[in-house]
Coordinates of C-alpha atoms in Angstrom, one line a residue:
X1 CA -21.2 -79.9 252.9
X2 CA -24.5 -78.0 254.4
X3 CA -27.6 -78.8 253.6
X4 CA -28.5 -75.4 252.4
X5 CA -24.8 -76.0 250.0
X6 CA -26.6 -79.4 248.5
X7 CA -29.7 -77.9 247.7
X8 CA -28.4 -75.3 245.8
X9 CA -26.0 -77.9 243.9
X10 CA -28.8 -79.8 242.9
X11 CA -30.9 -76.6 242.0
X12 CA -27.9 -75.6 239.6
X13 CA -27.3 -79.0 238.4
X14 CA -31.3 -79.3 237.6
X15 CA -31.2 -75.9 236.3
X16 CA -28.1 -75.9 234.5
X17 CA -28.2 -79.4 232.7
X18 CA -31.3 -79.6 231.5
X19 CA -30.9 -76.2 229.9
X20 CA -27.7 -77.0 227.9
X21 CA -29.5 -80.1 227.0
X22 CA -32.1 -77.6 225.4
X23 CA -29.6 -75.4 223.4
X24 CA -27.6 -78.4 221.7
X25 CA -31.1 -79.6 220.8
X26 CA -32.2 -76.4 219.7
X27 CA -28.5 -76.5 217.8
X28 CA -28.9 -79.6 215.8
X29 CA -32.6 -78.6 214.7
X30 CA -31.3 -75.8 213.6
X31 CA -28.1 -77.3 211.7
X32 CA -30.4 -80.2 210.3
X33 CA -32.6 -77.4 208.7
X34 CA -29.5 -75.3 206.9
X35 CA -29.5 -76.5 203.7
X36 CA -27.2 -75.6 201.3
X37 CA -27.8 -72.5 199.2
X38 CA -26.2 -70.4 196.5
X39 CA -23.6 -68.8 199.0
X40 CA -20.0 -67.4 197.7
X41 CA -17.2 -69.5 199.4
X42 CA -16.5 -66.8 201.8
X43 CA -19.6 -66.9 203.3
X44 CA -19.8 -70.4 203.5
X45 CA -16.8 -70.3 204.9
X46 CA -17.8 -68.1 207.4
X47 CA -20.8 -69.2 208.2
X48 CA -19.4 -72.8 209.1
X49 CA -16.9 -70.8 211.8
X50 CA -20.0 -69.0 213.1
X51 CA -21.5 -72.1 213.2
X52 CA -18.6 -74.1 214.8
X53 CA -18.1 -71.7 217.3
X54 CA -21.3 -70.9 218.7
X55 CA -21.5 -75.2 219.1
X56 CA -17.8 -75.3 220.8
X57 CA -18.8 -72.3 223.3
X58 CA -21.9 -74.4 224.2
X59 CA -19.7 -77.4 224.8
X60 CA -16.8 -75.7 226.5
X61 CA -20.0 -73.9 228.9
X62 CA -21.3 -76.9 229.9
X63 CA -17.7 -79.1 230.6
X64 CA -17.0 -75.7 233.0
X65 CA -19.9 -76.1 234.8
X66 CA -19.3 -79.4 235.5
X67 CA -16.0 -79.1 236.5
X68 CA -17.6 -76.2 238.4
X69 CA -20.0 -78.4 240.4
X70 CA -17.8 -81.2 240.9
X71 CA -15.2 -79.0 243.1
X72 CA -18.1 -76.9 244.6
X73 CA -18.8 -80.9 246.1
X74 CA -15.6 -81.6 247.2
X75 CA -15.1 -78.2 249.0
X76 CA -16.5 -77.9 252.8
X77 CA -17.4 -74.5 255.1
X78 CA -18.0 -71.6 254.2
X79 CA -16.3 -71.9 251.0
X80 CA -19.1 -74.2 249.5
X81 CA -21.9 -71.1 249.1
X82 CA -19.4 -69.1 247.3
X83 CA -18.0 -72.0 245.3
X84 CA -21.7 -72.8 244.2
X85 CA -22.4 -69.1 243.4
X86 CA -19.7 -68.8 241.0
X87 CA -20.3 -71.4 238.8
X88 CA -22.7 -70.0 236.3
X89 CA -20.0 -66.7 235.8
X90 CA -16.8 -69.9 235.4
X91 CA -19.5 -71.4 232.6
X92 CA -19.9 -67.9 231.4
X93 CA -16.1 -67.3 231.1
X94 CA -15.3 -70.7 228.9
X95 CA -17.9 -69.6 226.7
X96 CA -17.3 -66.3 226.0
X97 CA -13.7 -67.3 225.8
X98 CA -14.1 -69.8 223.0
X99 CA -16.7 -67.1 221.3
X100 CA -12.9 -64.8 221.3
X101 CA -10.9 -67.3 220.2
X102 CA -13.6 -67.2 217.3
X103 CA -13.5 -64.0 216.5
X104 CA -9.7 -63.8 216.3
X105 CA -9.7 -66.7 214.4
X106 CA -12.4 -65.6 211.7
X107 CA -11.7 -66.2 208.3
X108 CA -10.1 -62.9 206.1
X109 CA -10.4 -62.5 202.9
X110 CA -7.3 -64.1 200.8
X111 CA -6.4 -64.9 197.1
X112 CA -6.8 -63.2 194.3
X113 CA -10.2 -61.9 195.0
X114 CA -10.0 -60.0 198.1
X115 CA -12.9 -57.3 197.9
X116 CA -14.6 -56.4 200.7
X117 CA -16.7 -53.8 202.4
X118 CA -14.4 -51.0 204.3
X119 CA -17.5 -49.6 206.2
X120 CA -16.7 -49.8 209.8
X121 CA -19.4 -51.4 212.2
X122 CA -19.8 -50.3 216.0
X123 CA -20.8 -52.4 219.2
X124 CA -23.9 -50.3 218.7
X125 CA -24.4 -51.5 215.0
X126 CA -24.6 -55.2 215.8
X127 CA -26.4 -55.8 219.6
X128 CA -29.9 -57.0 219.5
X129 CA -31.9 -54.9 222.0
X130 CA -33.5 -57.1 223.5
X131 CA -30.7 -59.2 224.8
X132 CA -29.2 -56.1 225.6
X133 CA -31.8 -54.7 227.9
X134 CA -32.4 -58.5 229.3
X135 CA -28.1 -58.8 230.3
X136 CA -28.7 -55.3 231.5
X137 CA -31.5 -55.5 233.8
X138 CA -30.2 -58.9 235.6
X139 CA -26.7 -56.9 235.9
X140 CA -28.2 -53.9 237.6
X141 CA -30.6 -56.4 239.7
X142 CA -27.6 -58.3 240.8
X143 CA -25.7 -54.6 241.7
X144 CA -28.6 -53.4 243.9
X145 CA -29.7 -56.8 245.7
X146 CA -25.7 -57.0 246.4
X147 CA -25.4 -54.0 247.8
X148 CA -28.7 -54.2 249.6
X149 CA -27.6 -57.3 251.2
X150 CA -23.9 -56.4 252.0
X151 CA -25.8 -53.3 254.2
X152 CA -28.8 -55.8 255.3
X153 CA -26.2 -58.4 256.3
X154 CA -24.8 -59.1 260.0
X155 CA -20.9 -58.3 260.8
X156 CA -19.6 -61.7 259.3
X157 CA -21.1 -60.8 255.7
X158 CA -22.3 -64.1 255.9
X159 CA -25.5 -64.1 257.8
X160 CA -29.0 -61.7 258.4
X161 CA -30.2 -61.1 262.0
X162 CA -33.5 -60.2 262.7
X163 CA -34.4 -58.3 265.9
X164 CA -36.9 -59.1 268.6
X165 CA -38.7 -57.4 271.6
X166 CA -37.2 -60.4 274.0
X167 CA -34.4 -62.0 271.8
X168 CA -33.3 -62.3 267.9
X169 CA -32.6 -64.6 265.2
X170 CA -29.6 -65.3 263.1
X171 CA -30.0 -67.3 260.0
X172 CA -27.5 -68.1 257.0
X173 CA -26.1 -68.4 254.3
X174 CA -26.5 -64.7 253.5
X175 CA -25.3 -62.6 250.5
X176 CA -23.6 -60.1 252.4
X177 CA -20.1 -59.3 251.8
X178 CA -18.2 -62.0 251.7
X179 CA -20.2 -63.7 249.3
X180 CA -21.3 -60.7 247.7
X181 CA -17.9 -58.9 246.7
X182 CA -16.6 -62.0 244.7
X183 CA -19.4 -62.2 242.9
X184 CA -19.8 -58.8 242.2
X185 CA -16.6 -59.5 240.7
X186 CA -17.1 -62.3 238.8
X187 CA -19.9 -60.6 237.4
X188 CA -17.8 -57.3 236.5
X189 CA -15.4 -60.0 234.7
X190 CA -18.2 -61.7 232.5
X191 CA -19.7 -58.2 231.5
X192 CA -16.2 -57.2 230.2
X193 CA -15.7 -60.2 228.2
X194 CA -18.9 -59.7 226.7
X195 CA -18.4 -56.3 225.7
X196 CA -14.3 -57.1 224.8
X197 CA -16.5 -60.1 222.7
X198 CA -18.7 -57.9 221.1
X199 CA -16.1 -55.5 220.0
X200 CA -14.1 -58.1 218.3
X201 CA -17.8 -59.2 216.3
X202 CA -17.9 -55.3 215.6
X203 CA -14.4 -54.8 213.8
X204 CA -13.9 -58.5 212.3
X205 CA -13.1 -59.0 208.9
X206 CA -16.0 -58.3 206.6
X207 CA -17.1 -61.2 204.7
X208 CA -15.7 -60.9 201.2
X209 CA -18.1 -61.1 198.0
X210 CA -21.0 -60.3 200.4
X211 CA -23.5 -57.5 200.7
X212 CA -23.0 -55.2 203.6
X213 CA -26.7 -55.9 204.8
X214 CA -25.9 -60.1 204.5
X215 CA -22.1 -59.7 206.8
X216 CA -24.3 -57.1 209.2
X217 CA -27.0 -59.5 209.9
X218 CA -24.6 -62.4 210.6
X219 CA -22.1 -60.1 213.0
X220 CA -25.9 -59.3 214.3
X221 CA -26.5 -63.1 214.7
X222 CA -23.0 -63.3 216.5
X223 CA -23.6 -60.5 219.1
X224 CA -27.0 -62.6 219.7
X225 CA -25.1 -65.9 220.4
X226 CA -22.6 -64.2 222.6
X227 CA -25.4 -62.1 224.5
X228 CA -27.9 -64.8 225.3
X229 CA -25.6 -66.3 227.4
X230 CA -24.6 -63.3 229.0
X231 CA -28.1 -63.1 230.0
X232 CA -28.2 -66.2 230.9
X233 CA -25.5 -66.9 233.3
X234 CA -26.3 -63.6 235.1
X235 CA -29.9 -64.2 235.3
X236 CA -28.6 -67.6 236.8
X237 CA -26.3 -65.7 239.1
X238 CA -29.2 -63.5 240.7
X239 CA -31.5 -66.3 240.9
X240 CA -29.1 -67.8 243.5
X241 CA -28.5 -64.8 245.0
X242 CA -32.4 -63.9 245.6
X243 CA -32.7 -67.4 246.4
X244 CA -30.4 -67.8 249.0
X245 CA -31.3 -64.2 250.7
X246 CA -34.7 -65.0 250.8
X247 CA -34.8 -68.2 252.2
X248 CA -32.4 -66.6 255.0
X249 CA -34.7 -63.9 255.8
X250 CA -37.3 -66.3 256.3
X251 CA -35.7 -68.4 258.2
X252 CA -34.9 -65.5 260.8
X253 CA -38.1 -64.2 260.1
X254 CA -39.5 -67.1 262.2
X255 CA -37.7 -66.1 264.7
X256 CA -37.5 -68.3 268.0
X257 CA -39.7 -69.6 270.9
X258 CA -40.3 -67.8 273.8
X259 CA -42.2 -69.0 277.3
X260 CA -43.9 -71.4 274.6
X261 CA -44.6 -67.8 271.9
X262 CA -43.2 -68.1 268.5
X263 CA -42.1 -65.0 267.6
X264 CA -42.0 -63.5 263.7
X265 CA -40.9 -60.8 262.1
X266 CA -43.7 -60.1 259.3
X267 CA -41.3 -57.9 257.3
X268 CA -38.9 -60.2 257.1
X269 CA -41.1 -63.2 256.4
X270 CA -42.9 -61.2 253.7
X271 CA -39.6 -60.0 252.2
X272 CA -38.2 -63.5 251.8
X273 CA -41.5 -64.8 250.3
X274 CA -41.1 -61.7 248.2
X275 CA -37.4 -62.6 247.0
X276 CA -38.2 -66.1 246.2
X277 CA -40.9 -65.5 244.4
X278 CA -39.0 -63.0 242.8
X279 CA -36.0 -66.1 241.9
X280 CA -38.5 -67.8 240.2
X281 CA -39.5 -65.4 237.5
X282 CA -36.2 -64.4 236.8
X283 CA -35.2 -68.0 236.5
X284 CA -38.0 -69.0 234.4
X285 CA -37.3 -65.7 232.0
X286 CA -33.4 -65.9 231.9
X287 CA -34.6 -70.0 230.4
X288 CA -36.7 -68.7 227.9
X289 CA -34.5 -66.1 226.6
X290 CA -31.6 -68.6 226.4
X291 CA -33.2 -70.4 223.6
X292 CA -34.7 -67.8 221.9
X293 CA -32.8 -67.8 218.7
X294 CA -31.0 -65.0 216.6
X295 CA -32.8 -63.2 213.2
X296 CA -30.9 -65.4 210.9
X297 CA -29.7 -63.7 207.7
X298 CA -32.5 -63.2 205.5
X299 CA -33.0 -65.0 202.6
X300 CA -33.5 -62.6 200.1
X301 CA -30.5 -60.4 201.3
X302 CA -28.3 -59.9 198.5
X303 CA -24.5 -61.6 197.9
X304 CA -22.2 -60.2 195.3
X305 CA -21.6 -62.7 192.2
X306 CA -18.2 -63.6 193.1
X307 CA -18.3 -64.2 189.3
X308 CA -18.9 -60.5 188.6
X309 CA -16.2 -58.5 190.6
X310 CA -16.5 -55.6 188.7
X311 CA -20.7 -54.9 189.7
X312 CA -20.2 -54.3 194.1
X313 CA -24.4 -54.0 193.6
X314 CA -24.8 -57.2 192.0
X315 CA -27.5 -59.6 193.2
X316 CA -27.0 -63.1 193.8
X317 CA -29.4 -65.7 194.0
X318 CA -31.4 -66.1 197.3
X319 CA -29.2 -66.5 200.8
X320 CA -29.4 -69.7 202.8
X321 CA -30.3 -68.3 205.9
X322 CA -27.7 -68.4 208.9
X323 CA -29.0 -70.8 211.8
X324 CA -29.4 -69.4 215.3

């Protein structure tokens, strides 16, 4: 393996870790702080599956990064760069497939008592905006810088030249093509999970004996799960990208020595600088978005008396609130 392939196996394992260590903190302070309240059994019921899942996706994220990692150190040539870059979208996939199996899984209503809300909910109804916009804005980054350096890239889509007046510079790895088109791929993949994801939160079962506004803030609560590590492992997925094209294009920018003249490229040298930089502020907000938790259900939201069937508007006693 390259040195440039063990650096960015130790940035991902330093990155990566440390921030699942973080969320199943941020998990059991959370759980540790739900105490029981005056819920209906369907909503506790449902709550402990929203609960369960979200816990199981972390899990099942972190064992397919590792698994990730581990054959990204065992591969060799050009096949460790793209091996590395694809890890965060195979954690991505294990968790947004656990949060499906979830949602097909979610508890309907059954016995005697089955009523329910009919109204139907949207994808629309139950995103939060601001994971939204942030899974948005890393997905259009990762389009454009892509593109930008599949065009900026030499013929082997693997490496960035830089021109001088008496000679010129090739350095790599370089996002161009060849790494660029899988990932563009495995990116295209984990944005239509999310959204196949989201749908199913949208159309599940309503939570019987529950007020619409209580089973809309915790499908709300769900989409802001599933989301936040959207976000997450496509803000990872650029960082590596601007990472990796950035210390290329400094690297040519240096260019080479000539009758004892270092020549550089300040455009090239500036623009690396520029992309780094730019790496490290994505990376440092895709961290704190992934533990920013979800609006949990409110506690004064209302829950039908499953005692009272016949009153739909009845109040129940305060809500425990849903943790994030």
């Amino acid at each position: 393996m390259s040195m440039s392939g063990l650096a960015l196996l130790a940035l991902l394992g330093l990155v990566l870790v440390p921030a699942a260590v973080v969320g199943l903190v941020v998990l059991l302070v959370l759980l540790s702080r739900a105490t029981p309240g005056p819920l209906p059994v369907t909503a506790v019921a449902a709550r402990r599956h929203a609960i369960a899942t979200m816990a199981l996706a972390l899990a099942v994220a972190v064992i397919a990064v590792a698994v990730g990692l581990r054959i990204a150190a065992l591969t060799s040539g050009l096949r460790v760069g793209l091996a590395i870059g694809l890890v965060p979208a195979l954690g991505g996939l294990g968790f947004l497939a656990v949060h499906s199996i979830g949602e097909a899984t979610w508890p309907r209503p059954a016995g005697e008592l089955r009523r329910a809300s009919l109204e139907r909910r949207t994808v629309r109804d139950v995103v939060p905006p601001v994971m939204l916009r942030a899974a948005a804005a890393w997905s259009a980054s990762l389009l454009v810088a892509l593109l930008a350096f599949g065009l900026a890239a030499a013929d082997t889509g693997r490496a960035v030249t830089v021109t001088f007046a008496e000679s010129s510079s090739t350095s790599g790895p370089f996002p161009g093509w060849f790494y660029g088109l899988p990932l563009l791929g495995a990116a295209a993949v984990v944005i239509a999970g999310t959204w196949g994801v989201l749908h199913q939160i949208a159309t599940r079962p309503t939570v019987a004996q529950t007020a619409p506004r209580w089973d809309l803030a915790l499908r709300r609560l769900s989409a802001h799960r599933v989301l936040r590590g959207t976000q997450t492992v496509l803000g990872l997925m650029l960082v590596g990208v601007l990472l990796v094209a950035g210390s290329a294009l400094l690297n040519a920018g240096r260019g080479t020595s000539v009758n004892g003249v270092t020549q550089t490229d300040t455009l090239a040298s500036t623009t690396g600088t520029g992309l780094m930089v730019a790496a490290g502020i994505v990376l440092l907000t895709t961290l704190a978005l992934a533990v920013v938790p979800g609006r949990p259900a409110s506690l004064d939201a209302e829950v039908s008396d499953p005692g009272h069937a016949g009153h739909a508007g009845s109040a129940g006693a305060g809500v425990q609130g849903i943790p994030a």
